[in-house]
Amino acid sequence: MLNIDFAELEEKISNEELTFRNAIAKEAIKNYSSLDFPNNKDEEWRFTNISQLMKHDFRFISGSSDINRNDIKKFLLGEIFKYQFVFVNGKFIKELSSDVRTQNIEIANIDTAIDNNTELFKKHFAKYAKSKVNYFSALNSTNINSGAFINITDNSVIKEPIHLLFISDFKRKTLVQPRNLFLAGKNSQATIIEHYAAFNDNIYFANAVTEIFVGENSTLNHIKIQEESRNSYHISETAIEMERSSNFESAAISFGGEISRNEINCKFNGQGCEATLNGLFMLDDTQLHDTHTSIDHAKPYCNSHEQYKGILDGKSRGVFNGKVIVRPNAQKTNAFQENNNIILSNEALVNTKPQLEIFADDVKCSHGATIGQIDQDSMFYLKSRGIGEETARKILIHAFASDVVKSIKVNGLRDYLENILELRFNKEK
Amino acid sequence: MMLEIKNLHVNVGGKEILKGIDLIVNAGEVHAIMGPNGSGKSTLAQTIAGKQDYEITKGQVLLEGKNLLELSPEDRAREGVFLAFQYPIELPGVSNTNLLKTALNEIRKYRGLEAIDTMEFLTLIKSKMKLVELEQSLLSRAVNEGFSGGEKKRNEIFQMAVLEPKLAILDETDSGLDIDALRIVANGVTKLKSKDNATIVVTHYQRLLDYIIPDFVHVLYNGRIVKSGGKDLALELEERGYDWLKEDKELIAG
């Protein structure tokens, strides 16, 4: 178990009345206590060694930060969105955020939403994440201290992207636990950006859980950018529940952290769903990134497309595990999965594993994985045009990353990411 | 002298492919290098451009007196060598425009010139596109990705037109082209020809030479130039094939 002191929390809960919040925490502490800290003997963690997390004494959030509007500018996506929500060190910063509650959309601090515990909120909250089996999701539920509740009401089309910005500026080893719940009502449409960033290179642990309910015939676009502090740890579960004829498109871009892991669990609860899961991670030095996806084709006539790409330099480690389950009645399923990695050094390493469990007979499923170096024929072609080694290399890495970045439809965000890629490549040897 | 090749020997994968090539190409000239499959034509073309993994065991390659073999592939290009690839590489994610602008600017930088102004660049590429009848939409597309065979070859000549090399080597640029594409490619090459540059056309078929009239034709066989002549040699090859040369060769060797 992690070195986290629960005594105070447990005492506080036992002394108070059993509110919705306390009930969740109580249940979570029970789950958490019954689970073991993951190690390499656990198949789901076979290639992802997180034992160094145990070396730190993380404390729950306390204290505040004196960050102002100017400081966060560099994390804004080129323009100030109408729907901008900023959390600094886990705290919702009202002055830096737009408060929205219209008949089409409601965005609230998760704390407030838990306290209000409306019927709608209770119907969906803590229902999709795997808190009973996932050690870190259980931990998240014990003490939720950051995050947003977003509700797009039925038939609402929200054109402007919703930008949730989680900034870390911790002065000591802290455990921050963002928790989000996004609901897309029937026939609704929206784009939500979940963005994790840091002001310094400090050590902290962000343990995030995001639950997403994609209502009937709705379209939800979800982009996660993880540019946490270089020395931090970021572990997350994103659980997506999809209703009939709904559409979910996502991109997860990971640059930061010493160790980071995205677990993405997507379930089709009705026919005719379509899920597109894209991702890109870029690592250097001793960084480790792990993407675990699981797509549950529980119903027929659903499509899933996955494309994850990795760029690894230094002694970095990449892990990809893509599970696809096609249930016995899920006929006419299309499930395509691809994982491509490019290795720029002699010491970087990738472990990639497709995991297809198919119980229906009229389905199309494919998977592919590649691990390679920069293509020498392409290098020669560029050089033969007068382009030098350095530039040619940059062009080819950039090109490798570009189809994931190009799949992002928010212009400001695409430029923002292009810029990060650019800076990253200029640093390359 | 634009290009001078002296007694060039090249090994590929431990096997000797070029066994002593001598060739002189002057500015303003077009040379055709013909020969059967496996004779070493592409190896010669790629060796001049600086392909790695090719082991040069003997000989010299000079461009205007400068030793090309000491230069990296990019520096050879900057000195004015251009290779139109037999199989142009597809570069997903790299736009044609980006490739050309980067290449042009790196070449200019090498020659001590300033980076090209964006408007000037656009004007330049527009005029060069017309030369090979390429559609403008191909500019923003990824290099060669999803291009037809003919489009790929035309794109090579388009790049050549933009980069304005001193020495252009066309490696089987005519292979696999229909007659219309062949005419367009050949027209482009002919229009780019000047008294200051030189062209080496590597080809398997005489057909291209109906459109690009060579000043000299060389036959490459088994790693050596076994016969050189004027454009009539190409016609003779078309008629008689290569076998008579093989016999000749054996006579010579004997």
XYZ file of C-alpha atoms in Angstrom:
683
model
C 0.000 0.000 0.000
C 1.144 3.528 -0.690
C 2.412 5.622 2.164
C -0.725 7.636 2.595
C -2.156 8.377 5.992
C -5.838 7.467 6.021
C -6.327 7.644 9.768
C -7.332 11.269 9.815
C -9.664 10.823 6.881
C -11.312 7.746 8.376
C -11.785 9.445 11.688
C -13.350 12.455 10.057
C -15.793 10.257 8.125
C -16.759 8.186 11.155
C -17.497 11.296 13.176
C -19.705 12.868 10.564
C -23.118 11.912 9.308
C -23.186 9.570 6.321
C -23.519 12.060 3.497
C -23.307 11.045 -0.168
C -19.673 12.073 -0.143
C -18.842 10.127 2.989
C -20.647 7.048 1.739
C -18.528 7.051 -1.374
C -15.320 7.557 0.585
C -16.246 4.823 3.046
C -16.960 2.319 0.296
C -13.743 3.358 -1.468
C -11.587 2.924 1.624
C -13.035 -0.562 1.954
C -12.233 -1.371 -1.691
C -8.820 0.181 -1.499
C -7.898 -1.741 1.648
C -8.849 -5.020 -0.027
C -6.613 -4.389 -3.050
C -2.882 -4.922 -3.311
C -0.460 -2.392 -4.637
C 0.101 -3.529 -8.252
C 3.337 -5.321 -9.020
C 4.856 -7.032 -12.036
C 3.248 -10.359 -11.171
C -0.093 -8.790 -12.005
C -0.649 -9.328 -15.751
C -2.067 -5.808 -16.114
C 1.165 -4.368 -14.704
C 3.648 -6.857 -16.072
C 5.824 -4.336 -17.918
C 5.076 -1.296 -15.787
C 7.151 -1.178 -12.680
C 5.740 1.448 -10.334
C 7.533 0.380 -7.183
C 9.329 3.728 -6.977
C 5.979 5.337 -6.077
C 6.307 3.613 -2.694
C 9.480 5.516 -1.912
C 7.642 8.782 -1.516
C 5.453 10.017 1.295
C 2.634 11.726 -0.530
C 0.234 13.908 1.396
C -3.271 14.838 0.446
C -3.584 18.358 -0.866
C -3.303 21.263 1.488
C -2.296 24.864 1.149
C -2.871 27.096 -1.807
C -1.020 28.622 -4.699
C -0.672 32.251 -5.680
C -0.917 31.703 -9.398
C -2.603 34.440 -11.365
C -4.182 34.875 -14.750
C -0.897 35.804 -16.405
C 0.872 32.702 -15.173
C -1.575 30.328 -16.784
C -1.537 32.053 -20.142
C 1.019 29.675 -21.591
C -1.322 26.765 -21.005
C -4.249 28.349 -22.780
C -4.869 27.006 -26.212
C -4.115 30.074 -28.245
C -7.439 31.616 -27.483
C -9.527 31.915 -24.378
C -12.386 29.524 -24.697
C -15.834 30.426 -23.580
C -15.748 27.349 -21.385
C -12.527 27.525 -19.450
C -12.126 25.772 -16.109
C -8.917 26.081 -14.167
C -7.739 24.059 -11.204
C -4.474 24.931 -9.512
C -3.079 22.372 -7.083
C -6.449 20.714 -7.179
C -8.336 23.858 -6.196
C -10.975 25.219 -8.490
C -10.009 28.810 -9.295
C -13.185 30.709 -9.869
C -11.434 33.903 -10.951
C -9.678 32.081 -13.778
C -12.705 30.144 -14.891
C -15.946 30.799 -16.614
C -18.954 29.845 -14.572
C -21.528 28.264 -16.780
C -24.995 27.084 -16.164
C -27.359 27.460 -19.077
C -30.137 25.250 -20.282
C -27.657 23.581 -22.652
C -24.682 23.038 -20.456
C -23.743 22.901 -16.831
C -20.172 22.900 -15.660
C -19.492 22.703 -11.966
C -16.695 22.001 -9.594
C -16.977 18.289 -8.736
C -16.954 19.203 -5.029
C -20.063 21.274 -5.458
C -21.690 18.585 -7.554
C -20.996 15.948 -4.902
C -22.503 18.175 -2.226
C -25.549 18.928 -4.368
C -25.882 15.238 -5.326
C -28.755 15.658 -7.737
C -30.577 12.567 -9.008
C -28.824 12.844 -12.358
C -25.414 13.103 -10.717
C -26.042 10.176 -8.418
C -27.283 8.074 -11.324
C -23.905 8.280 -13.036
C -21.265 9.180 -10.483
C -18.871 6.362 -9.484
C -20.777 3.926 -11.654
C -18.327 3.343 -14.503
C -14.776 3.447 -13.186
C -13.455 0.113 -11.985
C -13.024 1.143 -8.365
C -13.620 -2.379 -7.100
C -10.702 -3.881 -8.973
C -8.461 -0.984 -9.873
C -6.215 -0.007 -6.974
C -5.748 3.569 -8.119
C -9.375 4.184 -9.021
C -10.318 2.967 -5.571
C -7.736 5.313 -4.092
C -9.180 8.196 -6.096
C -12.638 7.626 -4.669
C -11.376 7.702 -1.094
C -10.615 11.368 -1.275
C -11.764 13.249 -4.321
C -10.301 16.694 -4.193
C -10.429 18.182 -7.651
C -12.263 17.978 -10.949
C -15.327 18.920 -12.904
C -18.846 17.781 -13.512
C -20.046 18.593 -16.996
C -23.553 17.953 -18.169
C -24.512 18.571 -21.771
C -28.279 18.473 -21.806
C -30.357 16.551 -24.350
C -30.271 17.936 -27.913
C -27.657 20.572 -27.063
C -24.843 21.252 -29.459
C -21.917 22.979 -27.781
C -19.681 24.313 -30.506
C -16.914 25.851 -28.388
C -14.530 23.375 -26.780
C -14.614 23.010 -23.012
C -11.131 23.325 -21.592
C -10.384 21.838 -18.183
C -6.954 22.853 -17.057
C -5.307 21.114 -14.109
C -2.129 22.882 -13.115
C 0.278 21.583 -10.520
C 2.528 23.873 -8.567
C 3.159 21.760 -5.508
C 5.965 22.687 -3.160
C 5.964 19.290 -1.470
C 5.106 15.725 -2.364
C 1.388 15.779 -2.838
C -1.277 13.376 -3.984
C -3.789 15.186 -6.153
C -6.850 13.259 -7.236
C -8.793 14.829 -10.073
C -12.164 13.273 -10.628
C -14.377 14.146 -13.544
C -17.819 13.174 -14.685
C -18.964 14.111 -18.174
C -22.503 13.468 -19.332
C -23.507 13.892 -22.946
C -27.304 13.917 -23.182
C -29.343 12.422 -26.013
C -28.504 13.869 -29.457
C -26.004 16.252 -27.905
C -22.600 17.211 -29.170
C -19.534 18.626 -27.417
C -15.744 18.678 -27.201
C -14.012 18.377 -23.854
C -10.291 18.921 -23.325
C -8.747 17.498 -20.177
C -5.388 19.148 -19.773
C -2.760 18.408 -17.115
C 0.194 20.757 -16.824
C 2.810 21.856 -14.304
C 4.815 24.923 -13.392
C 7.918 23.155 -12.184
C 9.719 19.824 -12.085
C 8.517 18.848 -8.633
C 7.565 15.405 -7.471
C 3.865 14.793 -6.963
C 1.342 12.154 -7.819
C -1.731 12.875 -9.901
C -4.208 10.038 -9.683
C -7.081 10.877 -11.972
C -10.374 9.219 -12.772
C -12.714 10.419 -15.475
C -16.088 8.871 -16.109
C -17.861 9.633 -19.323
C -21.415 8.809 -20.269
C -22.121 9.200 -23.956
C -25.892 9.352 -24.297
C -28.010 7.943 -27.097
C -27.125 9.323 -30.540
C -24.758 11.897 -29.090
C -21.255 12.798 -30.229
C -18.531 13.481 -27.723
C -15.007 14.469 -28.533
C -12.506 14.013 -25.718
C -8.909 15.105 -25.800
C -6.523 14.512 -22.961
C -3.184 16.275 -22.836
C -0.768 15.153 -20.180
C 2.222 17.437 -19.790
C 2.778 16.950 -16.094
C 6.043 17.759 -14.343
C 8.939 15.670 -15.572
C 9.384 14.089 -12.116
C 5.743 13.485 -11.358
C 3.572 10.408 -11.544
C 0.325 10.410 -13.456
C -1.991 7.443 -13.314
C -5.493 7.602 -14.667
C -8.562 5.660 -15.569
C -10.954 6.946 -18.179
C -14.171 4.954 -18.242
C -16.525 5.502 -21.134
C -20.059 4.192 -21.201
C -21.730 4.458 -24.582
C -25.393 4.304 -25.377
C -27.108 3.310 -28.635
C -25.843 5.059 -31.808
C -23.465 7.268 -29.899
C -20.114 8.427 -31.116
C -16.977 8.927 -29.059
C -13.777 10.284 -30.488
C -10.707 10.671 -28.368
C -7.048 11.530 -28.458
C -4.692 11.085 -25.523
C -1.407 12.914 -25.831
C 1.242 12.213 -23.199
C 4.550 14.005 -22.845
C 5.158 14.427 -19.134
C 5.780 12.527 -15.946
C 8.434 10.084 -14.858
C 5.811 7.366 -14.923
C 2.427 7.787 -16.527
C -0.364 5.418 -17.296
C -3.641 5.847 -19.118
C -6.158 3.129 -18.630
C -9.048 3.594 -21.001
C -12.096 1.407 -20.642
C -14.842 1.785 -23.187
C -18.105 -0.108 -23.167
C -20.825 -0.267 -25.812
C -24.185 -0.499 -24.166
C -26.271 -0.230 -27.299
C -26.107 -0.988 -30.985
C -24.541 1.249 -33.589
C -21.881 2.854 -31.415
C -18.657 4.165 -32.849
C -15.509 4.773 -30.801
C -12.268 6.215 -32.100
C -9.384 6.105 -29.654
C -6.167 7.752 -30.743
C -3.072 8.459 -28.756
C 0.477 9.658 -28.900
C 3.202 9.465 -26.332
C 6.662 10.896 -26.518
C 9.324 9.900 -24.032
C 12.939 10.592 -23.208
C 15.470 9.799 -20.453
C 14.006 7.338 -17.974
C 10.345 8.106 -18.597
C 7.807 5.329 -18.729
C 4.384 5.524 -20.311
C 1.746 2.835 -20.323
C -1.508 2.862 -22.256
C -3.985 0.137 -21.443
C -7.165 0.158 -23.466
C -10.126 -2.116 -23.170
C -13.059 -1.984 -25.536
C -16.078 -4.032 -24.628
C -18.171 -4.819 -27.682
C -21.147 -5.891 -25.624
C -23.666 -5.134 -28.384
C -23.816 -5.812 -32.136
C -23.199 -3.327 -34.952
C -20.553 -1.283 -33.165
C -17.245 -0.043 -34.538
C -14.033 0.714 -32.727
C -10.834 2.154 -34.146
C -7.674 2.497 -32.133
C -4.434 4.055 -33.154
C -1.703 4.666 -30.583
C 1.724 5.901 -31.442
C 4.886 6.090 -29.384
C 8.140 7.969 -29.871
C 10.888 6.839 -27.522
C 14.324 8.221 -26.880
C 16.937 7.782 -24.143
C 16.277 4.862 -21.822
C 12.538 5.338 -21.891
C 9.983 2.558 -21.725
C 6.670 2.315 -23.508
C 3.868 -0.129 -22.849
C 0.751 -0.680 -24.911
C -1.915 -3.223 -24.132
C -5.033 -3.204 -26.236
C -7.826 -5.459 -25.123
C -10.896 -5.950 -27.288
C -13.730 -8.116 -26.067
C -16.434 -9.125 -28.527
C -19.333 -10.666 -26.624
C -21.245 -13.673 -28.049
C -24.165 -11.630 -29.364
C -22.069 -8.735 -30.681
C -22.300 -9.738 -34.350
C -21.234 -7.360 -37.130
C -18.596 -5.860 -34.904
C -15.728 -3.987 -36.534
C -12.722 -3.542 -34.311
C -9.440 -2.212 -35.607
C -6.394 -1.596 -33.517
C -2.960 -0.350 -34.335
C 0.077 0.504 -32.248
C 3.135 1.978 -33.939
C 6.341 2.892 -32.185
C 9.482 4.574 -33.262
C 12.644 4.124 -31.226
C 15.329 6.783 -31.466
C 17.983 5.306 -29.200
C 19.613 1.959 -28.483
C 18.288 1.763 -24.963
C 14.606 2.615 -25.310
C 12.163 -0.261 -25.175
C 8.532 -0.937 -26.021
C 6.281 -3.759 -24.935
C 3.153 -3.973 -27.014
C 0.407 -6.516 -26.717
C -2.903 -6.869 -28.489
C -5.418 -8.892 -26.575
C -8.444 -9.945 -28.590
C -11.157 -11.984 -26.956
C -13.734 -12.776 -29.598
C -16.836 -14.785 -28.814
C -18.960 -13.909 -31.857
C -18.445 -15.340 -35.341
C -19.568 -12.628 -37.743
C -17.089 -9.897 -36.912
C -14.126 -8.077 -38.389
C -11.245 -7.517 -36.028
C -7.691 -6.625 -36.775
C -4.675 -5.539 -34.881
C -1.182 -4.548 -35.757
C 1.898 -3.426 -33.929
C 5.146 -2.047 -35.225
C 8.340 -1.069 -33.486
C 11.020 0.446 -35.617
C 13.671 3.017 -36.124
C 13.607 5.945 -38.460
C 13.338 4.559 -41.965
C 16.748 4.821 -43.669
C 15.301 4.939 -47.173
C 13.178 7.930 -46.190
C 16.252 9.554 -44.644
C 18.229 9.061 -47.843
C 15.393 10.469 -49.915
C 15.276 13.661 -47.833
C 19.058 14.004 -47.789
C 19.230 13.542 -51.541
C 17.117 16.699 -51.723
C 19.726 18.651 -49.784
C 18.103 18.312 -46.367
C 20.611 17.705 -43.580
C 20.580 14.821 -41.113
C 19.127 16.834 -38.213
C 16.337 18.407 -40.170
C 15.515 15.168 -41.972
C 15.226 13.384 -38.656
C 12.945 16.073 -37.259
C 10.763 15.989 -40.334
C 10.340 12.227 -40.128
C 9.559 12.126 -36.399
C 7.134 14.957 -36.810
C 5.512 13.157 -39.721
C 5.166 10.022 -37.629
C 3.345 11.936 -34.905
C 1.297 14.037 -37.233
C -1.673 11.839 -38.034
C -2.653 11.649 -34.378
C -2.233 15.406 -33.963
C -4.123 16.043 -37.184
C -7.062 13.983 -35.958
C -7.673 16.737 -33.399
C -10.272 19.115 -34.712
C -9.722 22.056 -32.352
C -7.389 24.412 -34.225
C -5.936 26.185 -31.199
C -5.177 22.869 -29.561
C -3.563 21.471 -32.677
C -1.273 24.497 -32.885
C -0.491 24.169 -29.193
C 0.555 20.537 -29.678
C 2.495 21.278 -32.866
C 4.425 23.805 -30.847
C 5.251 21.282 -28.124
C 6.398 18.798 -30.768
C 8.507 21.481 -32.405
C 10.238 22.361 -29.129
C 10.762 18.745 -28.315
C 12.397 18.023 -31.664
C 14.676 21.018 -31.455
C 16.009 19.500 -28.300
C 16.778 16.187 -29.999
C 20.382 15.308 -30.521
C 33.815 18.900 -67.048
C 30.612 18.505 -65.093
C 31.070 14.926 -63.949
C 34.053 12.686 -64.104
C 33.957 9.085 -62.960
C 37.250 7.244 -62.865
C 37.627 3.489 -62.463
C 34.746 3.241 -59.991
C 34.348 -0.043 -58.135
C 31.411 -0.535 -55.794
C 30.438 -3.443 -53.569
C 26.906 -3.945 -52.326
C 26.442 -6.476 -49.561
C 29.937 -7.836 -50.146
C 29.346 -8.405 -53.852
C 31.101 -6.352 -56.488
C 28.436 -4.659 -58.609
C 30.406 -1.930 -60.367
C 33.692 -3.172 -61.720
C 35.482 -0.130 -63.004
C 33.290 2.584 -64.489
C 34.765 5.465 -66.462
C 32.483 8.255 -67.595
C 32.825 11.901 -68.534
C 29.802 14.157 -68.761
C 30.134 17.790 -69.856
C 27.773 20.654 -69.171
C 24.999 20.881 -71.744
C 25.055 17.155 -72.485
C 22.508 14.383 -72.063
C 23.881 10.900 -71.483
C 21.790 7.764 -71.557
C 22.907 4.717 -69.615
C 21.220 1.568 -70.771
C 21.602 -2.031 -69.888
C 19.797 -5.196 -68.901
C 18.410 -5.787 -65.403
C 21.095 -6.295 -62.795
C 23.819 -4.627 -64.834
C 24.461 -2.009 -62.112
C 22.593 1.005 -63.551
C 20.734 1.884 -60.350
C 23.799 1.199 -58.229
C 25.713 3.730 -60.283
C 22.941 6.309 -59.962
C 22.611 5.825 -56.211
C 26.370 5.794 -55.652
C 26.652 9.238 -57.228
C 23.836 10.474 -54.960
C 25.561 9.028 -51.888
C 23.532 6.018 -50.853
C 24.823 4.545 -47.591
C 25.801 0.880 -47.375
C 27.433 1.059 -50.788
C 31.087 0.311 -50.361
C 33.349 2.122 -52.765
C 36.473 0.028 -53.066
C 38.236 1.957 -55.793
C 37.899 4.998 -58.001
C 36.779 8.599 -58.019
C 33.657 10.624 -58.685
C 34.244 14.320 -59.312
C 31.654 17.043 -59.777
C 33.284 20.044 -61.382
C 36.556 18.744 -60.013
C 35.256 18.322 -56.451
C 35.472 14.860 -54.882
C 31.855 13.836 -54.337
C 32.715 10.637 -52.495
C 33.920 12.660 -49.510
C 30.607 14.468 -49.206
C 27.419 13.451 -47.397
C 24.350 12.859 -49.582
C 22.895 16.222 -48.488
C 26.094 18.074 -49.390
C 26.175 16.412 -52.800
C 22.622 17.673 -53.360
C 23.697 21.133 -52.207
C 26.595 20.997 -54.658
C 24.054 20.377 -57.397
C 23.434 16.637 -57.729
C 19.845 15.483 -58.076
C 18.619 11.901 -58.242
C 15.121 11.198 -59.517
C 14.375 7.905 -57.771
C 13.309 4.806 -59.592
C 10.905 4.148 -56.739
C 10.115 7.507 -55.112
C 9.630 7.185 -51.369
C 6.235 7.892 -49.814
C 6.469 10.227 -46.843
C 3.154 10.265 -44.976
C 2.814 13.408 -42.884
C 5.355 15.433 -44.876
C 3.738 17.825 -47.310
C 5.226 18.322 -50.735
C 5.480 22.060 -50.120
C 7.219 21.599 -46.790
C 9.752 19.204 -48.297
C 10.551 21.551 -51.164
C 10.787 24.687 -49.081
C 13.043 22.994 -46.521
C 15.237 21.507 -49.250
C 15.479 24.741 -51.181
C 16.410 26.717 -48.089
C 19.028 24.240 -46.921
C 20.601 24.358 -50.374
C 20.508 28.161 -50.379
C 22.024 28.317 -46.911
C 24.891 26.073 -48.058
C 25.514 28.436 -50.922
C 25.444 31.464 -48.650
C 22.071 32.700 -49.836
C 19.208 33.932 -47.701
C 16.071 31.855 -47.129
C 13.550 32.257 -49.899
C 10.678 34.617 -49.305
C 7.305 32.863 -49.044
C 5.705 34.755 -51.911
C 8.716 34.184 -54.115
C 8.605 30.488 -53.259
C 4.934 30.190 -54.141
C 5.490 31.908 -57.476
C 8.400 29.601 -58.180
C 6.584 26.368 -57.446
C 3.509 27.463 -59.385
C 5.551 28.048 -62.503
C 7.403 24.752 -62.088
C 4.207 22.784 -61.578
C 3.029 23.807 -65.013
C 6.162 22.309 -66.465
C 5.142 18.805 -65.420
C 1.387 19.448 -65.522
C 0.954 18.625 -61.845
C -2.234 19.607 -60.117
C -1.940 22.209 -57.413
C -3.787 19.984 -54.940
C -0.767 17.668 -54.882
C 1.266 20.393 -53.215
C -0.483 20.213 -49.893
C -0.656 16.438 -49.967
C 1.935 14.233 -48.313
C 4.949 13.481 -50.495
C 4.020 10.685 -52.922
C 1.430 9.236 -50.555
C -1.430 7.812 -52.574
C 0.102 9.182 -55.775
C -0.249 7.096 -58.918
C 2.943 5.787 -60.493
C 2.866 8.577 -63.058
C 2.247 11.248 -60.421
C 5.218 10.016 -58.414
C 7.540 10.263 -61.397
C 6.189 13.675 -62.370
C 6.683 14.765 -58.772
C 10.351 13.788 -59.012
C 10.791 15.949 -62.100
C 8.860 18.742 -60.367
C 11.274 18.614 -57.416
C 14.150 18.673 -59.863
C 12.668 21.712 -61.576
C 12.430 23.573 -58.267
C 15.894 22.623 -57.015
C 17.603 23.348 -60.370
C 20.513 20.903 -60.110
C 23.701 21.043 -62.135
C 23.651 17.310 -62.616
C 20.351 15.450 -62.792
C 20.280 11.670 -62.743
C 16.988 10.113 -63.771
C 16.867 6.534 -62.567
C 14.367 4.668 -64.750
C 12.021 7.611 -64.580
C 10.237 6.204 -67.638
C 9.529 2.731 -66.231
C 5.878 1.998 -65.766
C 4.656 5.198 -67.381
C 1.920 5.338 -69.980
C 2.652 7.287 -73.112
C 1.019 10.518 -71.881
C 2.897 10.546 -68.592
C 6.082 9.680 -70.459
C 5.595 12.630 -72.801
C 4.984 15.002 -69.864
C 8.052 13.785 -67.971
C 10.245 13.963 -71.070
C 8.988 17.433 -71.974
C 9.765 18.627 -68.464
C 13.283 17.252 -68.631
C 13.880 18.740 -72.085
C 12.683 22.170 -70.988
C 14.984 22.107 -67.963
C 17.986 21.309 -70.103
C 20.484 24.142 -70.521
C 24.082 24.716 -71.494
C 24.990 24.913 -67.800
C 23.545 21.626 -66.598
C 23.842 18.005 -67.510
C 21.496 15.037 -67.434
C 22.113 11.331 -67.047
C 19.156 9.232 -68.080
C 19.274 5.691 -66.752
C 16.800 3.573 -68.629
C 15.924 0.093 -69.629
C 13.907 1.056 -72.670
C 14.783 2.993 -75.773
C 11.292 4.547 -75.813
C 12.198 7.457 -73.510
C 14.994 8.430 -75.856
C 12.444 9.236 -78.589
C 11.526 12.177 -76.395
C 14.777 13.013 -74.663
C 17.443 12.975 -77.342
C 20.753 11.859 -75.823
C 24.110 13.095 -76.972
C 25.724 9.861 -75.852
C 24.497 6.371 -75.110
C 26.428 3.957 -72.893
C 25.678 0.337 -72.360
C 26.300 -0.977 -68.892
C 26.705 -4.709 -68.628
C 27.885 -6.732 -65.665
C 29.285 -3.695 -63.888
C 31.193 -2.218 -66.802
C 30.450 0.146 -69.643
C 30.871 -2.196 -72.585
C 29.894 0.117 -75.406
C 29.419 3.840 -75.928
C 28.042 5.667 -78.921
C 25.596 8.247 -80.224
C 21.825 8.048 -80.115
C 21.801 5.422 -82.857
C 23.222 2.921 -80.402
C 19.949 3.055 -78.506
C 18.034 2.153 -81.648
C 20.360 -0.709 -82.322
C 19.810 -1.977 -78.785
C 16.055 -1.746 -79.248
C 16.319 -3.834 -82.382
C 18.901 -6.397 -81.362
C 18.485 -6.539 -77.577
C 21.489 -6.905 -75.313
C 22.562 -10.418 -76.156
C 24.921 -9.467 -78.964
C 26.779 -7.278 -76.497
C 27.087 -10.124 -74.073
C 28.745 -12.119 -76.817
C 30.990 -9.202 -77.642
C 31.792 -8.876 -73.983
C 32.818 -12.473 -73.744
C 35.048 -11.925 -76.738
C 36.604 -8.958 -75.017
C 37.010 -10.870 -71.798
C 38.399 -13.879 -73.656
